[in-house]
mmCIF file of C-alpha atoms in Angstrom:
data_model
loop_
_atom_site.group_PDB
_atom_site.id
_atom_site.type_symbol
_atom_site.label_atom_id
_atom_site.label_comp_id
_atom_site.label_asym_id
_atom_site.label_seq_id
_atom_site.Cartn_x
_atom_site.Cartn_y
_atom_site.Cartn_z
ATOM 1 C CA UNK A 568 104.535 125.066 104.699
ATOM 2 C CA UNK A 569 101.634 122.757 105.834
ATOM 3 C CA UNK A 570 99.665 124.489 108.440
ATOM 4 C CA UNK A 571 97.956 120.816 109.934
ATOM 5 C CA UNK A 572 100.023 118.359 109.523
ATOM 6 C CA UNK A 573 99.224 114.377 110.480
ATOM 7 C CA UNK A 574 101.207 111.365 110.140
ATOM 8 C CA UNK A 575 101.322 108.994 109.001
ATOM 9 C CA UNK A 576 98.754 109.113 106.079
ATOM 10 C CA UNK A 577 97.961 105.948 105.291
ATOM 11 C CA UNK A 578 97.740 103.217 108.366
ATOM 12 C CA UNK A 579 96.412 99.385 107.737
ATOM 13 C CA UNK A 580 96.816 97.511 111.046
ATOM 14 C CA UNK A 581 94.874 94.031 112.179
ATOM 15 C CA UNK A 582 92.196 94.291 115.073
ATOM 16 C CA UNK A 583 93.732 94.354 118.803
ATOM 17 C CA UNK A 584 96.945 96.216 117.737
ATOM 18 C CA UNK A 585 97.415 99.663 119.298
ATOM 19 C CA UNK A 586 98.082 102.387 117.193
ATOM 20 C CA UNK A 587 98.948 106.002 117.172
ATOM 21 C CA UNK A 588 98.363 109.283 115.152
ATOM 22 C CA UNK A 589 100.225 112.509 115.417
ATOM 23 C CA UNK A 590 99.399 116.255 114.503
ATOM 24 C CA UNK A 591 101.208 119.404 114.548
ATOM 25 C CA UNK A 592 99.801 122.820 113.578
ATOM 26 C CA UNK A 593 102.739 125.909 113.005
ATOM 27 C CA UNK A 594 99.515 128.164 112.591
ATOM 28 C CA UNK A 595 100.160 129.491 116.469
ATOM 29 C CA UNK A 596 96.480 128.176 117.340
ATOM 30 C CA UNK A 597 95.502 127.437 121.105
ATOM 31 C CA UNK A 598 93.166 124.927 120.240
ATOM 32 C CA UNK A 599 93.133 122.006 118.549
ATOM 33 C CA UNK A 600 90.563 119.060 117.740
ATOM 34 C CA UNK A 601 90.089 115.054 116.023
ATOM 35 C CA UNK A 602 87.599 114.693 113.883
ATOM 36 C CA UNK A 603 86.270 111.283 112.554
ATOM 37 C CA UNK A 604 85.242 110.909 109.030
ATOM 38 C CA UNK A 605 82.996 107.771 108.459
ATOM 39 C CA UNK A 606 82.513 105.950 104.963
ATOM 40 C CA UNK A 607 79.816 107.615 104.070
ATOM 41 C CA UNK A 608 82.052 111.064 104.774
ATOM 42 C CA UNK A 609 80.331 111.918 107.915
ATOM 43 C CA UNK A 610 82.305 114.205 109.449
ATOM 44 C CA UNK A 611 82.464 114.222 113.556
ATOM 45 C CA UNK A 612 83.939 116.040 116.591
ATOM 46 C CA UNK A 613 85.827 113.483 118.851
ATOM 47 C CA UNK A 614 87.642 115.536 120.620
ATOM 48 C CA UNK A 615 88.970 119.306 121.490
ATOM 49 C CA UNK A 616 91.810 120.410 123.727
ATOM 50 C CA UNK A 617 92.273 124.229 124.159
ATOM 51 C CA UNK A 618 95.855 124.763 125.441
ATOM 52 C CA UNK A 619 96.627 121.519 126.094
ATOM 53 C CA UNK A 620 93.577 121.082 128.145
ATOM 54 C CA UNK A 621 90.699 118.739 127.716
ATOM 55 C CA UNK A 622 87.700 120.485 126.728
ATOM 56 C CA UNK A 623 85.395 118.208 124.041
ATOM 57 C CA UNK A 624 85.240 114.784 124.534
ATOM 58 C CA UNK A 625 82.361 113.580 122.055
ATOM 59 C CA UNK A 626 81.386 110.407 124.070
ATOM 60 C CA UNK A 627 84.544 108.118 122.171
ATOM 61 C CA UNK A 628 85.233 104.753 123.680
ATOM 62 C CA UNK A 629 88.028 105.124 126.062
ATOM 63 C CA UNK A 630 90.185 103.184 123.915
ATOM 64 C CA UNK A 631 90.559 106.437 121.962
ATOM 65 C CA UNK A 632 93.498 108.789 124.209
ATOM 66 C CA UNK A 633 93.991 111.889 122.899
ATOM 67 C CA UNK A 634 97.497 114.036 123.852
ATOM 68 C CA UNK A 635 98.162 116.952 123.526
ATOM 69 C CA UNK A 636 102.078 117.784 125.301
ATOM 70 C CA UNK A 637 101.848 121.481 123.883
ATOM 71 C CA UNK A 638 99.681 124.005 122.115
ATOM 72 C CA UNK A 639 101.291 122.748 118.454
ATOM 73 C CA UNK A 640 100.698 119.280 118.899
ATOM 74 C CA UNK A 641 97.692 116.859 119.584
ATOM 75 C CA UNK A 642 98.440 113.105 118.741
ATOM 76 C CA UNK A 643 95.643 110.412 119.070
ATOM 77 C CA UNK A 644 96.308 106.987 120.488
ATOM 78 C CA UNK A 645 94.036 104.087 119.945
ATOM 79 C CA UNK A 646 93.822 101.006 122.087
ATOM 80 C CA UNK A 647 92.581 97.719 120.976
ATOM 81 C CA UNK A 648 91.313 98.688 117.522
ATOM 82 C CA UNK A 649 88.281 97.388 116.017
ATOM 83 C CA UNK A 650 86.802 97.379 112.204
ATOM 84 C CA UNK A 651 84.393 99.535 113.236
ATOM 85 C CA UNK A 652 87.656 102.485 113.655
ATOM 86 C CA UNK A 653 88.111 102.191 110.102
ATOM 87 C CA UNK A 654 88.118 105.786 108.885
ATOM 88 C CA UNK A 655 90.112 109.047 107.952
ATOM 89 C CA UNK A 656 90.547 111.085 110.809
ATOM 90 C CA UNK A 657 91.524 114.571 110.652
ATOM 91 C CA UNK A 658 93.190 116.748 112.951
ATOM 92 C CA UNK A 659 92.200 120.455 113.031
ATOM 93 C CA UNK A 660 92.846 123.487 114.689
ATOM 94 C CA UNK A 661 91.427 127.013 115.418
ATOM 95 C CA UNK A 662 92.205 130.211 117.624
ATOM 96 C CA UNK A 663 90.059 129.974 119.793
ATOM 97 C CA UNK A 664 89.567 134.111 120.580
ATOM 98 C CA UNK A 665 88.890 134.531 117.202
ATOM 99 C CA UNK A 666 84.681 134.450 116.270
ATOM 100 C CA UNK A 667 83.750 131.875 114.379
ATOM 101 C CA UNK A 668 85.920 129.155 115.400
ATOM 102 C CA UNK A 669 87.558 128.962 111.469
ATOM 103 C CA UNK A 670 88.761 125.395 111.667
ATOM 104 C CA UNK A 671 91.648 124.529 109.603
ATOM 105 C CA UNK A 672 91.975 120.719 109.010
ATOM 106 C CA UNK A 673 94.888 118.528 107.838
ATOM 107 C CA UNK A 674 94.498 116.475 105.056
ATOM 108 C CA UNK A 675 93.739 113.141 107.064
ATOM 109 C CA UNK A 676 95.321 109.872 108.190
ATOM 110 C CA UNK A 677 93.071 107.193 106.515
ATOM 111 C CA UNK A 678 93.386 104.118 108.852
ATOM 112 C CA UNK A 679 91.957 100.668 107.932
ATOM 113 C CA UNK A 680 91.872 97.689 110.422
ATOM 114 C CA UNK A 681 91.563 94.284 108.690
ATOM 115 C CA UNK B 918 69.894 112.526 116.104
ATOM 116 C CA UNK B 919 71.048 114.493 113.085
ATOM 117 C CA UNK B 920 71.082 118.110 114.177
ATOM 118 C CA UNK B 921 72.128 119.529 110.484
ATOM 119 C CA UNK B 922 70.166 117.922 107.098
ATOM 120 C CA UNK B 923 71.772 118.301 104.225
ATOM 121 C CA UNK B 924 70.125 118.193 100.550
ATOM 122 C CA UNK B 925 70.764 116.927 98.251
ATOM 123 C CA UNK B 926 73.430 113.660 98.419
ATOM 124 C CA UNK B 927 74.881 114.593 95.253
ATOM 125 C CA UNK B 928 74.327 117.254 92.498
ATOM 126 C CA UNK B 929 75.437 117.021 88.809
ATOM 127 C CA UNK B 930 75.720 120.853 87.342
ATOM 128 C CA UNK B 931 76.707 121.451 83.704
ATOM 129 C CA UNK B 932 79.634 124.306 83.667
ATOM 130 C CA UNK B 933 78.207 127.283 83.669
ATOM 131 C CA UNK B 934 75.239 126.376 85.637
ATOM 132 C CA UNK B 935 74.183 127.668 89.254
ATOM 133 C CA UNK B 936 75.006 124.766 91.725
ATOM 134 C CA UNK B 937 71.872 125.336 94.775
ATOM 135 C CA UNK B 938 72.996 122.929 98.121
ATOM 136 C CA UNK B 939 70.374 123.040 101.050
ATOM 137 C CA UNK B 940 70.867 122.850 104.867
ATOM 138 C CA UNK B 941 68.020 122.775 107.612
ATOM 139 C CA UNK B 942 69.338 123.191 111.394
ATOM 140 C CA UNK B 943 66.801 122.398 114.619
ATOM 141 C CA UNK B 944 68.548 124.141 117.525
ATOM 142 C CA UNK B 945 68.147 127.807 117.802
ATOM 143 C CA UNK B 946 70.982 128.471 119.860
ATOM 144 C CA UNK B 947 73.650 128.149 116.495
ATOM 145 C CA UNK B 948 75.189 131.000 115.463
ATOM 146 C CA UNK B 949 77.918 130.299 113.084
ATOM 147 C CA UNK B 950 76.818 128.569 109.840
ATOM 148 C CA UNK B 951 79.785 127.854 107.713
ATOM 149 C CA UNK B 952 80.268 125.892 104.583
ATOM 150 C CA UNK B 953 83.583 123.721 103.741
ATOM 151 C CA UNK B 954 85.234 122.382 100.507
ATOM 152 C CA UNK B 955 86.336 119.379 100.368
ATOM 153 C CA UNK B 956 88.136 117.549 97.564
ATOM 154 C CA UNK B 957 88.986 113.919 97.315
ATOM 155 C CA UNK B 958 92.268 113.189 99.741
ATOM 156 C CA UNK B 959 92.270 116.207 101.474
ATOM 157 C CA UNK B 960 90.698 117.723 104.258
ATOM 158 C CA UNK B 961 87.577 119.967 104.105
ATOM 159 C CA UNK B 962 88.764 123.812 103.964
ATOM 160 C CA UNK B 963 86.221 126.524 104.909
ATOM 161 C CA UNK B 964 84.879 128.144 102.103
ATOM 162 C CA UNK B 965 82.312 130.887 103.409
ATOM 163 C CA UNK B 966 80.360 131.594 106.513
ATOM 164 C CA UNK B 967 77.365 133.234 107.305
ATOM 165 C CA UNK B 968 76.030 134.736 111.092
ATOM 166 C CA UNK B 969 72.380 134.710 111.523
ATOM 167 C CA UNK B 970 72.015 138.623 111.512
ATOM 168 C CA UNK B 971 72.484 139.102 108.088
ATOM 169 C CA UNK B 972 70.383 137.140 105.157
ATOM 170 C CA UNK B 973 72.866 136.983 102.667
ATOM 171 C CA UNK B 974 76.843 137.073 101.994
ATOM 172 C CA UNK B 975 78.474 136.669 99.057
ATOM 173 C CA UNK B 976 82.409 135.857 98.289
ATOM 174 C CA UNK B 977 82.575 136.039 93.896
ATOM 175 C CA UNK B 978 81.186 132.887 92.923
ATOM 176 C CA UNK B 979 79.579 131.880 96.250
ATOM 177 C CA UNK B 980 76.594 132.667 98.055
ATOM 178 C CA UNK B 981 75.015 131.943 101.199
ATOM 179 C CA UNK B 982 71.238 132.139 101.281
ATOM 180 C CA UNK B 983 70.425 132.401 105.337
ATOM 181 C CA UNK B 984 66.548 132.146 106.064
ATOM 182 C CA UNK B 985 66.575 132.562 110.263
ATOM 183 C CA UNK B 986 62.745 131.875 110.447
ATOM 184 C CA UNK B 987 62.314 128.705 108.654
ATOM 185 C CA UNK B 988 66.067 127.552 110.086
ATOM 186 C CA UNK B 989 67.413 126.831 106.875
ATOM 187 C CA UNK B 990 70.419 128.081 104.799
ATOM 188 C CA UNK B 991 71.729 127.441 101.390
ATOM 189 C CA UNK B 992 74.615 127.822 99.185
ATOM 190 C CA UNK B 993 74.446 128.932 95.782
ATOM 191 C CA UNK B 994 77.684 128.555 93.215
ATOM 192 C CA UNK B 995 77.226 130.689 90.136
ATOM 193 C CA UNK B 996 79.086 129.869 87.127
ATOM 194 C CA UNK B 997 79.727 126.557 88.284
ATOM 195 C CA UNK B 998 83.150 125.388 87.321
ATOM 196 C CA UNK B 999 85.155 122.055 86.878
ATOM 197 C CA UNK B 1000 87.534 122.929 89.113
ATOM 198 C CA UNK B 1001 84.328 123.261 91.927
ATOM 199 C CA UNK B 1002 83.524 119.436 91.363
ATOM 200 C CA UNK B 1003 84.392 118.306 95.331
ATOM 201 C CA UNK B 1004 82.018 117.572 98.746
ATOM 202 C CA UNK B 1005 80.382 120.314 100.182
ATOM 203 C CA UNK B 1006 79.616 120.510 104.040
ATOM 204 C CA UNK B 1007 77.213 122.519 105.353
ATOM 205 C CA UNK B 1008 78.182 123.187 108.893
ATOM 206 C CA UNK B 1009 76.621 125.240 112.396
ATOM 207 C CA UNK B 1010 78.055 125.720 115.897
ATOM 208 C CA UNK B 1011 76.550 127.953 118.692
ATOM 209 C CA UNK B 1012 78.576 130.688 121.017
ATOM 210 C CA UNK B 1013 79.746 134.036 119.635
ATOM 211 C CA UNK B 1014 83.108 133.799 120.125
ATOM 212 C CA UNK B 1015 83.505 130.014 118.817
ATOM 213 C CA UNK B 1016 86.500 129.183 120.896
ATOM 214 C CA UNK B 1017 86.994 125.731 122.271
ATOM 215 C CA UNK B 1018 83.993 124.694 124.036
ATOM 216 C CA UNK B 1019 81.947 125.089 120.790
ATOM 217 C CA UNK B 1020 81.536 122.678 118.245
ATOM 218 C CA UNK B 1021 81.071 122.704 114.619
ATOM 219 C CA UNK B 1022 78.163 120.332 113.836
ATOM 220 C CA UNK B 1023 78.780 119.242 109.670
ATOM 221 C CA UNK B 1024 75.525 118.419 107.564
ATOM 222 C CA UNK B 1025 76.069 115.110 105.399
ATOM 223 C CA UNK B 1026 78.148 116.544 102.400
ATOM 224 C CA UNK B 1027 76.951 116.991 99.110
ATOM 225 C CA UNK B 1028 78.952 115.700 96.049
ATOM 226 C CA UNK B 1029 78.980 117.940 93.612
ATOM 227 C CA UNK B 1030 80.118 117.275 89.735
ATOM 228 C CA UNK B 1031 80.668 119.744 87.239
ATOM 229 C CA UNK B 1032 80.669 118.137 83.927
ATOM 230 C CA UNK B 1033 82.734 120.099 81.190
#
């Protein structure tokens, strides 16, 4: 059993379309994240949401809408997209009680706007 | 403003050979300094972590090299096999309990290749 999962994996959309991503986790974790992986394979935080609540929100354009409607599930909606959102993003999740905030990822949804 | 460096960009080991990646962190308030695997299509997986009270931990292969003065840490594959030839991450977030208002802050990736 995958413990992230995302679909879908692959995503090629033109600019302005609006476009969602969606993640489950069966790992029983209260908190979840979005990470954005660049082309260069920088790896960043967009957002966090700790029992379905808002708790990271790494300064991404609004466009970006995160939502999470339980504990298992965070999907990622974006508005309007640009080239510049090219990239693999990765949903994650860790318990949050736990020290050391072990993130488990999924294995990415690589989207490419043209 | 990159808070983690990461050295260096890429690293070609012969198999067999002891694979050395370097990270350098500025704040002091980290806590957590993990590393994580990642091979090509798939998401990075944490391979070891370290907490700044100790200098060392090793997990077979793997070693993490903490030096708390001079805010730098290191990991150190021994034996270095094929099958280790992915990206490395070096990673750091702050707060003992990690939990959901922390943060894990990645280092560039390294790309390592193991050549047979």
């Amino acid at each position: 059993d995958t413990a992230v999962s995302q679909t879908p994996k692959y995503l090629v959309t033109q600019m302005g379309n609006d476009k969602s991503i969606k993640c489950e986790q069966n790992l029983g974790h209260d908190t979840m994240y979005w990470y954005k992986q660049d082309s260069k394979k920088f790896l960043k935080i967009m957002f966090s949401y700790n029992n379905k609540e808002l708790i990271i929100n790494e300064t991404v354009p609004n466009r970006f809408s995160p939502k999470s409607p339980d504990k298992a599930h965070l999907n990622l909606h974006i508005n309007s997209l640009e080239l510049g959102d090219s990239a693999v993003y990765f949903c994650a999740s860790s318990q949050g009680e736990v020290w050391g905030n072990t993130i488990y990822f999924g294995e990415g949804s690589w989207l490419t706007v043209v | 403003q990159q808070q983690v460096k990461q050295s260096p960009q890429s690293l070609i080991v012969q198999k067999g050979g002891i694979s050395i990646i370097n990270c350098a962190y500025e704040n002091t308030a980290f806590d957590y300094f993990p590393w994580y695997q990642q091979f090509p299509g798939k998401g990075p997986a944490l391979l070891i972590a370290i907490r700044p009270d100790v200098s060392e931990k090793k997990e077979g292969r793997f070693t993490i090299s903490f030096n708390k003065s001079a805010k730098q840490f290191s990991l150190h594959i021994m034996d270095s096999q094929p099958g280790d030839s992915a990206t490395y991450f070096c990673a750091a977030s702050k707060g003992r309990y990690g939990g959901a208002t922390n943060k894990l802050i990645f280092g560039t990736g390294t790309l390592l290749a193991v050549q047979p």
